[in-house]
CSV table of C-alpha atoms in Angstrom, one decimal:
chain,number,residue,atom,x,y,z
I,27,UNK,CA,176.6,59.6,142.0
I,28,UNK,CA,173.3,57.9,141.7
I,29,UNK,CA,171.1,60.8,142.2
I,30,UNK,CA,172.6,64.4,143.1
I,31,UNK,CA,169.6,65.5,145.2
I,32,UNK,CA,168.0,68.7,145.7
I,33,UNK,CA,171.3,70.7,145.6
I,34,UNK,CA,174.2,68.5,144.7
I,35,UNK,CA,177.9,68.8,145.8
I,36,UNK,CA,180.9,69.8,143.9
I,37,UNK,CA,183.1,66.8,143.2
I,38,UNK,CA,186.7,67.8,143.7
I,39,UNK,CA,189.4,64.7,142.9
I,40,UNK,CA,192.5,65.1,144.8
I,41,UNK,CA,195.3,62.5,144.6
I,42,UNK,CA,194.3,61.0,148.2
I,43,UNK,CA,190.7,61.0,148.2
I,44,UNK,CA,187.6,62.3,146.5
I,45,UNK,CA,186.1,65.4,148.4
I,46,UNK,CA,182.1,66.2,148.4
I,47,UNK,CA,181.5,69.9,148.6
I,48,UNK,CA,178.0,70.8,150.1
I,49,UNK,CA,177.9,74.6,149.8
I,50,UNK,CA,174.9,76.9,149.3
I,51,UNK,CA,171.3,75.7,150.5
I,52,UNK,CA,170.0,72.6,152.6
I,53,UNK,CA,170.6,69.1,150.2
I,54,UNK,CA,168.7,66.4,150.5
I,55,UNK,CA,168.5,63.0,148.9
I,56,UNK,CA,171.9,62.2,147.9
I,57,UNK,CA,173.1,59.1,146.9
I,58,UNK,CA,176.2,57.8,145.9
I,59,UNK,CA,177.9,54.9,145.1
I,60,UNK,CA,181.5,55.4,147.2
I,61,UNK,CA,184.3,52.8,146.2
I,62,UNK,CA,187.6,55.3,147.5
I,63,UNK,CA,188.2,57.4,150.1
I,64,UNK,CA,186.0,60.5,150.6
I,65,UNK,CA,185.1,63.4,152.8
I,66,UNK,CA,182.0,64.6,153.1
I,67,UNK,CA,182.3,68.6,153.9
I,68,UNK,CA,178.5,70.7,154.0
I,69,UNK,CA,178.2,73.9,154.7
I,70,UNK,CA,174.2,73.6,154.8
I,71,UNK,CA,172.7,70.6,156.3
I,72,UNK,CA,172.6,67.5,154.4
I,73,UNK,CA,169.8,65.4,154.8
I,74,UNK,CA,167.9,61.9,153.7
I,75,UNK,CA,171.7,61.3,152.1
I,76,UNK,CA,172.5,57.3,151.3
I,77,UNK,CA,176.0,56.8,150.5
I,78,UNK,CA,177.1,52.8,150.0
I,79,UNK,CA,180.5,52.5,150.3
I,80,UNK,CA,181.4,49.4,148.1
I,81,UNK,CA,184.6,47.8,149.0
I,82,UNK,CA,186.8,44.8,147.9
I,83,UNK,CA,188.1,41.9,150.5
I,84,UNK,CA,191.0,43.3,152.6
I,85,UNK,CA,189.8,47.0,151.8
I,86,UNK,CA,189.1,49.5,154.1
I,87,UNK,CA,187.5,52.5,152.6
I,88,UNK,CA,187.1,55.8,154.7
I,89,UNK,CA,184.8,58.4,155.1
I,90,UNK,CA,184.9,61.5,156.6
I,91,UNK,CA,182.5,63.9,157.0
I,92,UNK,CA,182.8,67.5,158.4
I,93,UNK,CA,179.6,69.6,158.2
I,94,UNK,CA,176.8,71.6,160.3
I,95,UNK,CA,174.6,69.1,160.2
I,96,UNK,CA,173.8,65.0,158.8
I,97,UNK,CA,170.4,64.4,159.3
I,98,UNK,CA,168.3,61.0,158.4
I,99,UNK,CA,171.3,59.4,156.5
I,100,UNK,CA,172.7,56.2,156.0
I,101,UNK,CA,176.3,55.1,155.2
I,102,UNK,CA,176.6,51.2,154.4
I,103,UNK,CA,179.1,48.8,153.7
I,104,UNK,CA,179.0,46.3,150.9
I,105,UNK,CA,181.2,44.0,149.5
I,106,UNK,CA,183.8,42.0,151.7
I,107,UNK,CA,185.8,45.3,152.9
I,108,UNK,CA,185.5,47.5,156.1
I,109,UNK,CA,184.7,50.8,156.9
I,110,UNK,CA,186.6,53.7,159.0
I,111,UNK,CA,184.1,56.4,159.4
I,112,UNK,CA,185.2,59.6,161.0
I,113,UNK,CA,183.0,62.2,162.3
I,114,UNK,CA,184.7,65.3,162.7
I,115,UNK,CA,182.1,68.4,163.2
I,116,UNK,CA,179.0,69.3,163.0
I,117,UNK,CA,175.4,67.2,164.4
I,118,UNK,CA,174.9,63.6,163.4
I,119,UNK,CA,171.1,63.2,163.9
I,120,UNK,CA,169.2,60.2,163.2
I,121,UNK,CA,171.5,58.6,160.9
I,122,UNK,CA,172.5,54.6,160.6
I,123,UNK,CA,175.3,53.0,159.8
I,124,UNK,CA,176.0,49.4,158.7
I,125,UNK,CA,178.8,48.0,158.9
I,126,UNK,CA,180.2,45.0,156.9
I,127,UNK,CA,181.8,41.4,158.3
I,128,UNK,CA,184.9,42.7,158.8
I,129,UNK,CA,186.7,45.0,161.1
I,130,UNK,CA,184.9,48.2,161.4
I,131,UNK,CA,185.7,51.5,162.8
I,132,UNK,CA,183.6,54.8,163.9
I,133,UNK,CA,184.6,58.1,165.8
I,134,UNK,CA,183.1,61.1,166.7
I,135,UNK,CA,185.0,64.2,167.5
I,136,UNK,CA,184.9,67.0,170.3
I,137,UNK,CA,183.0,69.4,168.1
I,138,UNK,CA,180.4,66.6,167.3
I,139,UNK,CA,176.7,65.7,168.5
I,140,UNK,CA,175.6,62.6,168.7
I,141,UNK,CA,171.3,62.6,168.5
I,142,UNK,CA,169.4,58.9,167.5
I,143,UNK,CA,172.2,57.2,165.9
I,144,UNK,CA,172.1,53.9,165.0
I,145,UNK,CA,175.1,51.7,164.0
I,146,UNK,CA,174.8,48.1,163.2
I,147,UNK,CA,178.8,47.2,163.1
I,148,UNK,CA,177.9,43.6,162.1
I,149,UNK,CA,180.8,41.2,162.8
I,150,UNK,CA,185.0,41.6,163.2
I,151,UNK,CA,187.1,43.4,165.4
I,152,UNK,CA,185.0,46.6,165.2
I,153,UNK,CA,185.8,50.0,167.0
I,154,UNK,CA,184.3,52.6,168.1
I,155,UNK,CA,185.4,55.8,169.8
I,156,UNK,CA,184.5,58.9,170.9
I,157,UNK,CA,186.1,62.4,171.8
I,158,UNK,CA,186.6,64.0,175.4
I,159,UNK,CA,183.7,66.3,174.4
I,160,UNK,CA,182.0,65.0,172.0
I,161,UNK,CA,177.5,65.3,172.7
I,162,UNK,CA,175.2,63.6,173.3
I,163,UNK,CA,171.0,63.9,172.8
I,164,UNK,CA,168.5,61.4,172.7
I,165,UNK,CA,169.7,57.4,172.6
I,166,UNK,CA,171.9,56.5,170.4
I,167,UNK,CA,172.4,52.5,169.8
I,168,UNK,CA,175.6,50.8,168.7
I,169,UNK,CA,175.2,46.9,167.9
I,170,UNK,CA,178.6,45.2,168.1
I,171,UNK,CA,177.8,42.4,166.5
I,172,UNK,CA,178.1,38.8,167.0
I,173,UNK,CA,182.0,37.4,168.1
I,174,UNK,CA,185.1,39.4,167.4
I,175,UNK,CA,187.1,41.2,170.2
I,176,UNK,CA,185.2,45.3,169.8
I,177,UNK,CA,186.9,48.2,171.6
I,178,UNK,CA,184.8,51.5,172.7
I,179,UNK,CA,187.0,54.1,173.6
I,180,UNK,CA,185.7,57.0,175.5
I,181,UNK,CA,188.2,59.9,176.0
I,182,UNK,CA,186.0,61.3,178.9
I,183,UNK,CA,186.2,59.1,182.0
I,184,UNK,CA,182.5,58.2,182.7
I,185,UNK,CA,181.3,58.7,179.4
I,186,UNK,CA,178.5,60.7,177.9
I,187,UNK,CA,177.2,63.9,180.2
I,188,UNK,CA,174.0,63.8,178.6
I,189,UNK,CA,171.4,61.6,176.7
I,190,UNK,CA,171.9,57.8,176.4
I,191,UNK,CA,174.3,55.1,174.5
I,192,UNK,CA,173.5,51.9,174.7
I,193,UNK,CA,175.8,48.7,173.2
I,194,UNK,CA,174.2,45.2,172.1
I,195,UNK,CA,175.6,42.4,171.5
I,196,UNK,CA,178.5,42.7,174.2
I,197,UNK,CA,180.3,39.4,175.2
I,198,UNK,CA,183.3,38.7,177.4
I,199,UNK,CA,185.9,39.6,174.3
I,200,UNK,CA,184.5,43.5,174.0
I,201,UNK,CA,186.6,45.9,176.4
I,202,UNK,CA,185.4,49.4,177.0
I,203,UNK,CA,188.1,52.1,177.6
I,204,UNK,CA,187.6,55.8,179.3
I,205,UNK,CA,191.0,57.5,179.2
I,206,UNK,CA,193.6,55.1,180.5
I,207,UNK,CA,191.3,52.4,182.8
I,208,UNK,CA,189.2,49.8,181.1
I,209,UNK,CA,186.1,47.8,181.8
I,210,UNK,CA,184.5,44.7,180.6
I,211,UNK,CA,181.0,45.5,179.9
I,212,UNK,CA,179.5,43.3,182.7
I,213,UNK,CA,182.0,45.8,185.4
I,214,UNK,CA,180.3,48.6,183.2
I,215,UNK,CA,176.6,47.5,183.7
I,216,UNK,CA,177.5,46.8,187.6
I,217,UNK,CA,178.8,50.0,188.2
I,218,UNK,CA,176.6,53.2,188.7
I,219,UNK,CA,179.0,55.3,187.6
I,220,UNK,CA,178.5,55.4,183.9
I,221,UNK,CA,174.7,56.4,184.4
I,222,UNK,CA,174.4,56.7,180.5
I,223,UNK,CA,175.7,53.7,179.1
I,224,UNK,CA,173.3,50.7,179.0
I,225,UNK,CA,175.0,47.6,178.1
I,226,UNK,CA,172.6,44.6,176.0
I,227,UNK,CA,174.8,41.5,176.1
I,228,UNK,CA,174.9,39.1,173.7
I,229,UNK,CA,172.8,35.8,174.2
C-alpha cells in the first residue's frame, strides 16, 4: 500500500487471495501496488482509489471488487501479464481501466451500474462481458485495442436498457454475443436494434 488514504482498509491474507476491507466512513485516495489476487469489498464508497496491478509474463492477476460504490478510480496493468477484473456489486462511476498487451478480461454483474467508465483494454484477446441486468448511466467507452480476436458478451439480448456503450477499435476479428446469437460489429452498427451500442471501428 502506497498510501492508505483518508480511511484505509483492513488487509486480511487468506491462502487464495488478499482481501481489502473498506468498512466505516467514505475512503478516498487509495493506492496500492497489487502483484496477487485481490478483492476489493467497501462498505462506504471508495473514491479517487489507484490500484496498479503489477504482473509477470504469462500472469493473469485478478481483481474483484464488491462494494456500494467506486467512484473516480483507476485499476492499471503493468508488466507483461493480464488482468481479469470482476465487478460484482455496487456503482462503478467514472472509473478507468487499462489494460495490458495481453489478453484482458472485464465483467460486470446484475447488481452492478455502469456510469462513465472508461476501459482502454490495449491489445490481445480481450473480453468483456456483462450481466442480464447489469445498468447502465451516462456513456461508458470500451477501447478494444488494436488486432487480437475480442469477445463482448451481453447476457441481455439487445443490450443495455439505458444510457450508452460505445466500442472502438472493432475490426472484422471482434464478435459480439447477446445470449446465444452473435454479431460482427459492422451487423451491430447496421442494425437498429441495439439502440445503445455505438460501434467505432478500427482504421
Amino acid at each position: 500500500i502506497a498510501d492508505g488514504g483518508s480511511n484505509p482498509p483492513e488487509v486480511i491474507q487468506t491462502e487464495d487471495f488478499t482481501e481489502l476491507l473498506f468498512t466505516g466512513s467514505q475512503s478516498t485516495g487509495f493506492e496500492a501496488n497489487v502483484t496477487s489476487d485481490t478483492a476489493v469489498v467497501a462498505s462506504k464508497p471508495v473514491k479517487e482509489a489507484n490500484i496498479v496491478v503489477e504482473t509477470a509474463k504469462g500472469e493473469t492477476v485478478a481483481i474483484g471488487v464488491e462494494g456500494t460504490k467506486v467512484a473516480k478510480s483507476e485499476f492499471k496493468v503493468e508488466g507483461k501479464g493480464s488482468l481479469d477484473l470482476t465487478v460484482k456489486t455496487g456503482s462503478f462511476n467514472k472509473n478507468t481501466v487499462t489494460g495490458g498487451k495481453k489478453s484482458d478480461s472485464v465483467s460486470f454483474g446484475n447488481q452492478t451500474k455502469l456510469n462513465k467508465v472508461d476501459a482502454d483494454l490495449g491489445k490481445g484477446d480481450d473480453s468483456v462481458t456483462f450481466g442480464k441486468n447489469t445498468a447502465f448511466k451516462g456513456k461508458s467507452t470500451f477501447d478494444l485495442g488494436e488486432g487480437g480476436s475480442d469477445t463482448v458478451k451481453f447476457k441481455s439480448k439487445t443490450g443495455p436498457e439505458s444510457g450508452k456503450v460505445v466500442f472502438e477499435n472493432v475490426d472484422e476479428n471482434d464478435t459480439f454475443r447477446f445470449k446465444k446469437k452473435s454479431y460482427t460489429g459492422a451487423e451491430i452498427a447496421e442494425s437498429d436494434k441495439f439502440d445503445n451500442i455505438q460501434i467505432e471501428f478500427a482504421d
